[in-house]
mmCIF file of N, CA, C and O in Angstrom:
data_model
loop_
_atom_site.group_PDB
_atom_site.id
_atom_site.type_symbol
_atom_site.label_atom_id
_atom_site.label_comp_id
_atom_site.label_asym_id
_atom_site.label_seq_id
_atom_site.Cartn_x
_atom_site.Cartn_y
_atom_site.Cartn_z
ATOM 1 N N UNK A 1 20.247 55.289 29.992
ATOM 2 C CA UNK A 1 21.095 56.120 29.187
ATOM 3 C C UNK A 1 21.051 55.625 27.751
ATOM 4 O O UNK A 1 21.104 54.437 27.506
ATOM 5 N N UNK A 2 20.985 56.526 26.839
ATOM 6 C CA UNK A 2 20.968 56.190 25.422
ATOM 7 C C UNK A 2 22.382 55.842 24.975
ATOM 8 O O UNK A 2 23.330 56.550 25.283
ATOM 9 N N UNK A 3 22.533 54.749 24.279
ATOM 10 C CA UNK A 3 23.830 54.431 23.692
ATOM 11 C C UNK A 3 23.706 54.561 22.183
ATOM 12 O O UNK A 3 22.642 54.358 21.621
ATOM 13 N N UNK A 4 24.799 54.904 21.536
ATOM 14 C CA UNK A 4 24.742 55.169 20.109
ATOM 15 C C UNK A 4 26.065 54.773 19.487
ATOM 16 O O UNK A 4 27.126 55.009 20.055
ATOM 17 N N UNK A 5 26.027 54.194 18.319
ATOM 18 C CA UNK A 5 27.230 53.819 17.597
ATOM 19 C C UNK A 5 27.662 55.001 16.735
ATOM 20 O O UNK A 5 27.006 55.334 15.763
ATOM 21 N N UNK A 6 28.763 55.619 17.075
ATOM 22 C CA UNK A 6 29.222 56.805 16.373
ATOM 23 C C UNK A 6 30.083 56.496 15.165
ATOM 24 O O UNK A 6 30.572 57.404 14.516
ATOM 25 N N UNK A 7 30.298 55.229 14.833
ATOM 26 C CA UNK A 7 31.165 54.860 13.718
ATOM 27 C C UNK A 7 30.757 55.572 12.427
ATOM 28 O O UNK A 7 31.600 55.989 11.653
ATOM 29 N N UNK A 8 29.457 55.731 12.200
ATOM 30 C CA UNK A 8 29.017 56.333 10.950
ATOM 31 C C UNK A 8 29.378 57.814 10.863
ATOM 32 O O UNK A 8 29.368 58.401 9.799
ATOM 33 N N UNK A 9 29.735 58.441 11.981
ATOM 34 C CA UNK A 9 30.083 59.860 11.974
ATOM 35 C C UNK A 9 31.591 60.108 11.976
ATOM 36 O O UNK A 9 32.024 61.234 11.853
ATOM 37 N N UNK A 10 32.392 59.070 12.135
ATOM 38 C CA UNK A 10 33.822 59.256 12.305
ATOM 39 C C UNK A 10 34.495 59.929 11.132
ATOM 40 O O UNK A 10 35.431 60.689 11.315
ATOM 41 N N UNK A 11 34.050 59.675 9.926
ATOM 42 C CA UNK A 11 34.742 60.185 8.746
ATOM 43 C C UNK A 11 34.036 61.353 8.069
ATOM 44 O O UNK A 11 34.349 61.676 6.942
ATOM 45 N N UNK A 12 33.093 61.969 8.744
ATOM 46 C CA UNK A 12 32.468 63.120 8.110
ATOM 47 C C UNK A 12 32.822 64.410 8.850
ATOM 48 O O UNK A 12 33.356 64.398 9.952
ATOM 49 N N UNK A 13 32.483 65.498 8.257
ATOM 50 C CA UNK A 13 32.848 66.813 8.773
ATOM 51 C C UNK A 13 32.303 67.064 10.173
ATOM 52 O O UNK A 13 32.940 67.705 10.990
ATOM 53 N N UNK A 14 31.125 66.558 10.469
ATOM 54 C CA UNK A 14 30.463 66.855 11.734
ATOM 55 C C UNK A 14 30.779 65.847 12.834
ATOM 56 O O UNK A 14 30.331 66.006 13.943
ATOM 57 N N UNK A 15 31.533 64.816 12.537
ATOM 58 C CA UNK A 15 31.781 63.752 13.495
ATOM 59 C C UNK A 15 32.301 64.212 14.840
ATOM 60 O O UNK A 15 31.792 63.841 15.883
ATOM 61 N N UNK A 16 33.313 65.045 14.847
ATOM 62 C CA UNK A 16 33.911 65.483 16.104
ATOM 63 C C UNK A 16 32.935 66.321 16.917
ATOM 64 O O UNK A 16 32.773 66.129 18.113
ATOM 65 N N UNK A 17 32.273 67.272 16.282
ATOM 66 C CA UNK A 17 31.301 68.109 16.987
ATOM 67 C C UNK A 17 30.134 67.269 17.489
ATOM 68 O O UNK A 17 29.673 67.444 18.610
ATOM 69 N N UNK A 18 29.649 66.341 16.679
ATOM 70 C CA UNK A 18 28.532 65.479 17.078
ATOM 71 C C UNK A 18 28.897 64.695 18.334
ATOM 72 O O UNK A 18 28.130 64.647 19.283
ATOM 73 N N UNK A 19 30.059 64.088 18.356
ATOM 74 C CA UNK A 19 30.479 63.313 19.521
ATOM 75 C C UNK A 19 30.555 64.183 20.763
ATOM 76 O O UNK A 19 30.103 63.789 21.832
ATOM 77 N N UNK A 20 31.130 65.376 20.627
ATOM 78 C CA UNK A 20 31.255 66.273 21.771
ATOM 79 C C UNK A 20 29.881 66.700 22.280
ATOM 80 O O UNK A 20 29.630 66.711 23.482
ATOM 81 N N UNK A 21 28.975 67.043 21.372
ATOM 82 C CA UNK A 21 27.630 67.464 21.777
ATOM 83 C C UNK A 21 26.869 66.319 22.424
ATOM 84 O O UNK A 21 26.168 66.509 23.414
ATOM 85 N N UNK A 22 26.977 65.122 21.867
ATOM 86 C CA UNK A 22 26.235 63.981 22.407
ATOM 87 C C UNK A 22 26.653 63.691 23.835
ATOM 88 O O UNK A 22 25.819 63.370 24.669
ATOM 89 N N UNK A 23 27.908 63.829 24.142
ATOM 90 C CA UNK A 23 28.384 63.562 25.490
ATOM 91 C C UNK A 23 27.786 64.549 26.491
ATOM 92 O O UNK A 23 27.662 64.243 27.666
ATOM 93 N N UNK A 24 27.401 65.721 26.037
ATOM 94 C CA UNK A 24 26.833 66.745 26.917
ATOM 95 C C UNK A 24 25.341 66.529 27.184
ATOM 96 O O UNK A 24 24.800 67.083 28.127
ATOM 97 N N UNK A 25 24.660 65.773 26.348
ATOM 98 C CA UNK A 25 23.209 65.628 26.483
ATOM 99 C C UNK A 25 22.795 65.012 27.801
ATOM 100 O O UNK A 25 21.813 65.439 28.404
ATOM 101 N N UNK A 26 23.510 64.007 28.254
ATOM 102 C CA UNK A 26 23.165 63.366 29.519
ATOM 103 C C UNK A 26 23.272 64.372 30.663
ATOM 104 O O UNK A 26 22.394 64.435 31.528
ATOM 105 N N UNK A 27 24.312 65.169 30.651
ATOM 106 C CA UNK A 27 24.483 66.185 31.693
ATOM 107 C C UNK A 27 23.433 67.280 31.546
ATOM 108 O O UNK A 27 22.915 67.778 32.548
ATOM 109 N N UNK A 28 23.087 67.639 30.331
ATOM 110 C CA UNK A 28 22.068 68.663 30.096
ATOM 111 C C UNK A 28 20.723 68.229 30.669
ATOM 112 O O UNK A 28 20.018 69.023 31.291
ATOM 113 N N UNK A 29 20.371 66.962 30.479
ATOM 114 C CA UNK A 29 19.116 66.460 31.040
ATOM 115 C C UNK A 29 19.079 66.592 32.547
ATOM 116 O O UNK A 29 18.067 66.996 33.136
ATOM 117 N N UNK A 30 20.187 66.283 33.208
ATOM 118 C CA UNK A 30 20.256 66.375 34.672
ATOM 119 C C UNK A 30 20.172 67.823 35.139
ATOM 120 O O UNK A 30 19.480 68.135 36.117
ATOM 121 N N UNK A 31 20.856 68.714 34.430
ATOM 122 C CA UNK A 31 20.806 70.135 34.798
ATOM 123 C C UNK A 31 19.407 70.704 34.581
ATOM 124 O O UNK A 31 18.914 71.490 35.392
ATOM 125 N N UNK A 32 18.775 70.313 33.492
ATOM 126 C CA UNK A 32 17.424 70.792 33.198
ATOM 127 C C UNK A 32 16.446 70.315 34.253
ATOM 128 O O UNK A 32 15.608 71.085 34.745
ATOM 129 N N UNK A 33 16.554 69.050 34.638
ATOM 130 C CA UNK A 33 15.661 68.500 35.660
ATOM 131 C C UNK A 33 15.809 69.259 36.974
ATOM 132 O O UNK A 33 14.820 69.579 37.629
ATOM 133 N N UNK A 34 17.026 69.576 37.357
ATOM 134 C CA UNK A 34 17.251 70.309 38.611
ATOM 135 C C UNK A 34 16.674 71.717 38.552
ATOM 136 O O UNK A 34 16.292 72.277 39.577
ATOM 137 N N UNK A 35 16.603 72.292 37.358
ATOM 138 C CA UNK A 35 16.114 73.659 37.196
ATOM 139 C C UNK A 35 14.596 73.758 37.159
ATOM 140 O O UNK A 35 14.046 74.845 37.321
ATOM 141 N N UNK A 36 13.897 72.642 36.967
ATOM 142 C CA UNK A 36 12.437 72.652 36.867
ATOM 143 C C UNK A 36 11.850 72.093 38.159
ATOM 144 O O UNK A 36 12.009 70.907 38.455
ATOM 145 N N UNK A 37 11.164 72.918 38.931
ATOM 146 C CA UNK A 37 10.593 72.450 40.201
ATOM 147 C C UNK A 37 9.636 71.268 39.996
ATOM 148 O O UNK A 37 8.888 71.220 39.021
ATOM 149 N N UNK A 38 9.701 70.329 40.904
ATOM 150 C CA UNK A 38 8.820 69.151 40.910
ATOM 151 C C UNK A 38 8.979 68.263 39.681
ATOM 152 O O UNK A 38 8.078 67.491 39.360
ATOM 153 N N UNK A 39 10.089 68.377 38.980
ATOM 154 C CA UNK A 39 10.298 67.534 37.804
ATOM 155 C C UNK A 39 11.013 66.248 38.188
ATOM 156 O O UNK A 39 11.556 66.127 39.282
ATOM 157 N N UNK A 40 10.995 65.303 37.280
ATOM 158 C CA UNK A 40 11.684 64.038 37.476
ATOM 159 C C UNK A 40 12.296 63.636 36.142
ATOM 160 O O UNK A 40 11.636 63.699 35.111
ATOM 161 N N UNK A 41 13.558 63.220 36.177
ATOM 162 C CA UNK A 41 14.253 62.767 34.982
ATOM 163 C C UNK A 41 14.207 61.252 34.939
ATOM 164 O O UNK A 41 14.568 60.585 35.902
ATOM 165 N N UNK A 42 13.735 60.717 33.836
ATOM 166 C CA UNK A 42 13.730 59.273 33.624
ATOM 167 C C UNK A 42 14.549 59.004 32.363
ATOM 168 O O UNK A 42 14.191 59.471 31.286
ATOM 169 N N UNK A 43 15.646 58.293 32.526
ATOM 170 C CA UNK A 43 16.491 57.960 31.382
ATOM 171 C C UNK A 43 16.021 56.631 30.806
ATOM 172 O O UNK A 43 15.925 55.643 31.515
ATOM 173 N N UNK A 44 15.695 56.634 29.521
ATOM 174 C CA UNK A 44 15.183 55.445 28.845
ATOM 175 C C UNK A 44 16.313 54.866 27.988
ATOM 176 O O UNK A 44 16.763 55.500 27.033
ATOM 177 N N UNK A 45 16.757 53.675 28.330
ATOM 178 C CA UNK A 45 17.899 53.061 27.658
ATOM 179 C C UNK A 45 17.582 52.698 26.205
ATOM 180 O O UNK A 45 16.451 52.336 25.875
ATOM 181 N N UNK A 46 18.588 52.814 25.372
ATOM 182 C CA UNK A 46 18.516 52.390 23.966
ATOM 183 C C UNK A 46 17.347 53.004 23.213
ATOM 184 O O UNK A 46 16.666 52.332 22.442
ATOM 185 N N UNK A 47 17.102 54.270 23.452
ATOM 186 C CA UNK A 47 15.980 54.962 22.831
ATOM 187 C C UNK A 47 16.451 56.299 22.287
ATOM 188 O O UNK A 47 17.229 56.990 22.926
ATOM 189 N N UNK A 48 15.931 56.662 21.128
ATOM 190 C CA UNK A 48 16.312 57.921 20.499
ATOM 191 C C UNK A 48 15.304 59.018 20.766
ATOM 192 O O UNK A 48 14.874 59.238 21.890
ATOM 193 N N UNK A 49 14.873 59.686 19.707
ATOM 194 C CA UNK A 49 14.009 60.862 19.822
ATOM 195 C C UNK A 49 12.535 60.522 20.050
ATOM 196 O O UNK A 49 11.744 61.424 20.295
ATOM 197 N N UNK A 50 12.145 59.270 19.949
ATOM 198 C CA UNK A 50 10.734 58.900 20.073
ATOM 199 C C UNK A 50 10.523 57.867 21.183
ATOM 200 O O UNK A 50 10.072 56.750 20.936
ATOM 201 N N UNK A 51 10.809 58.208 22.423
ATOM 202 C CA UNK A 51 10.682 57.216 23.495
ATOM 203 C C UNK A 51 9.257 56.701 23.663
ATOM 204 O O UNK A 51 9.056 55.545 24.011
ATOM 205 N N UNK A 52 8.273 57.550 23.392
ATOM 206 C CA UNK A 52 6.872 57.136 23.541
ATOM 207 C C UNK A 52 6.471 56.102 22.491
ATOM 208 O O UNK A 52 5.464 55.418 22.647
ATOM 209 N N UNK A 53 7.261 55.954 21.443
ATOM 210 C CA UNK A 53 7.003 54.952 20.405
ATOM 211 C C UNK A 53 8.014 53.807 20.499
ATOM 212 O O UNK A 53 7.647 52.640 20.489
ATOM 213 N N UNK A 54 9.298 54.147 20.604
ATOM 214 C CA UNK A 54 10.354 53.142 20.608
ATOM 215 C C UNK A 54 10.356 52.264 21.860
ATOM 216 O O UNK A 54 10.680 51.084 21.786
ATOM 217 N N UNK A 55 10.045 52.859 22.993
ATOM 218 C CA UNK A 55 10.094 52.139 24.275
ATOM 219 C C UNK A 55 8.861 52.505 25.096
ATOM 220 O O UNK A 55 8.958 53.065 26.193
ATOM 221 N N UNK A 56 7.706 52.174 24.567
ATOM 222 C CA UNK A 56 6.451 52.633 25.160
ATOM 223 C C UNK A 56 6.325 52.277 26.637
ATOM 224 O O UNK A 56 5.988 53.129 27.460
ATOM 225 N N UNK A 57 6.590 51.033 27.011
ATOM 226 C CA UNK A 57 6.436 50.624 28.415
ATOM 227 C C UNK A 57 7.377 51.392 29.339
ATOM 228 O O UNK A 57 6.979 51.803 30.431
ATOM 229 N N UNK A 58 8.616 51.592 28.896
ATOM 230 C CA UNK A 58 9.570 52.338 29.715
ATOM 231 C C UNK A 58 9.188 53.813 29.806
ATOM 232 O O UNK A 58 9.548 54.494 30.755
ATOM 233 N N UNK A 59 8.455 54.288 28.831
ATOM 234 C CA UNK A 59 8.027 55.686 28.805
ATOM 235 C C UNK A 59 6.744 55.897 29.613
ATOM 236 O O UNK A 59 6.664 56.799 30.441
ATOM 237 N N UNK A 60 5.749 55.068 29.382
ATOM 238 C CA UNK A 60 4.414 55.335 29.929
ATOM 239 C C UNK A 60 4.307 55.066 31.427
ATOM 240 O O UNK A 60 3.613 55.783 32.151
ATOM 241 N N UNK A 61 4.991 54.045 31.906
ATOM 242 C CA UNK A 61 4.877 53.704 33.333
ATOM 243 C C UNK A 61 5.341 54.842 34.242
ATOM 244 O O UNK A 61 4.598 55.247 35.134
ATOM 245 N N UNK A 62 6.541 55.402 34.034
ATOM 246 C CA UNK A 62 6.923 56.523 34.897
ATOM 247 C C UNK A 62 6.071 57.770 34.667
ATOM 248 O O UNK A 62 5.848 58.541 35.589
ATOM 249 N N UNK A 63 5.574 57.950 33.440
ATOM 250 C CA UNK A 63 4.721 59.095 33.181
ATOM 251 C C UNK A 63 3.427 58.997 33.986
ATOM 252 O O UNK A 63 2.994 59.962 34.622
ATOM 253 N N UNK A 64 2.815 57.838 34.003
ATOM 254 C CA UNK A 64 1.575 57.647 34.765
ATOM 255 C C UNK A 64 1.813 57.862 36.253
ATOM 256 O O UNK A 64 1.033 58.530 36.929
ATOM 257 N N UNK A 65 2.899 57.300 36.770
ATOM 258 C CA UNK A 65 3.245 57.499 38.189
ATOM 259 C C UNK A 65 3.415 58.979 38.486
ATOM 260 O O UNK A 65 2.885 59.495 39.485
ATOM 261 N N UNK A 66 4.126 59.678 37.638
ATOM 262 C CA UNK A 66 4.358 61.106 37.845
ATOM 263 C C UNK A 66 3.053 61.891 37.812
ATOM 264 O O UNK A 66 2.813 62.755 38.651
ATOM 265 N N UNK A 67 2.196 61.614 36.856
ATOM 266 C CA UNK A 67 0.940 62.357 36.730
ATOM 267 C C UNK A 67 -0.023 62.082 37.881
ATOM 268 O O UNK A 67 -0.850 62.938 38.212
ATOM 269 N N UNK A 68 0.091 60.927 38.515
ATOM 270 C CA UNK A 68 -0.776 60.606 39.659
ATOM 271 C C UNK A 68 -0.328 61.277 40.947
ATOM 272 O O UNK A 68 -1.088 61.296 41.913
ATOM 273 N N UNK A 69 0.864 61.827 40.959
ATOM 274 C CA UNK A 69 1.380 62.476 42.184
ATOM 275 C C UNK A 69 0.672 63.766 42.458
ATOM 276 O O UNK A 69 0.285 64.505 41.627
#
């Protein structure tokens, strides 16, 4: 699961909406995975929008396993 420090958003106009939307992302990933046949959800901890760069080993290993199936 991705963790994020929201302190920088607390005092701006979008802070409340950002926090609410971010909390939904984890559930959205699970719902999306269930809707796609033969899919698999892999949650990469402490990673943002670039898991293939930020956490290459955590990204590539499950991808290779999945593609070999």
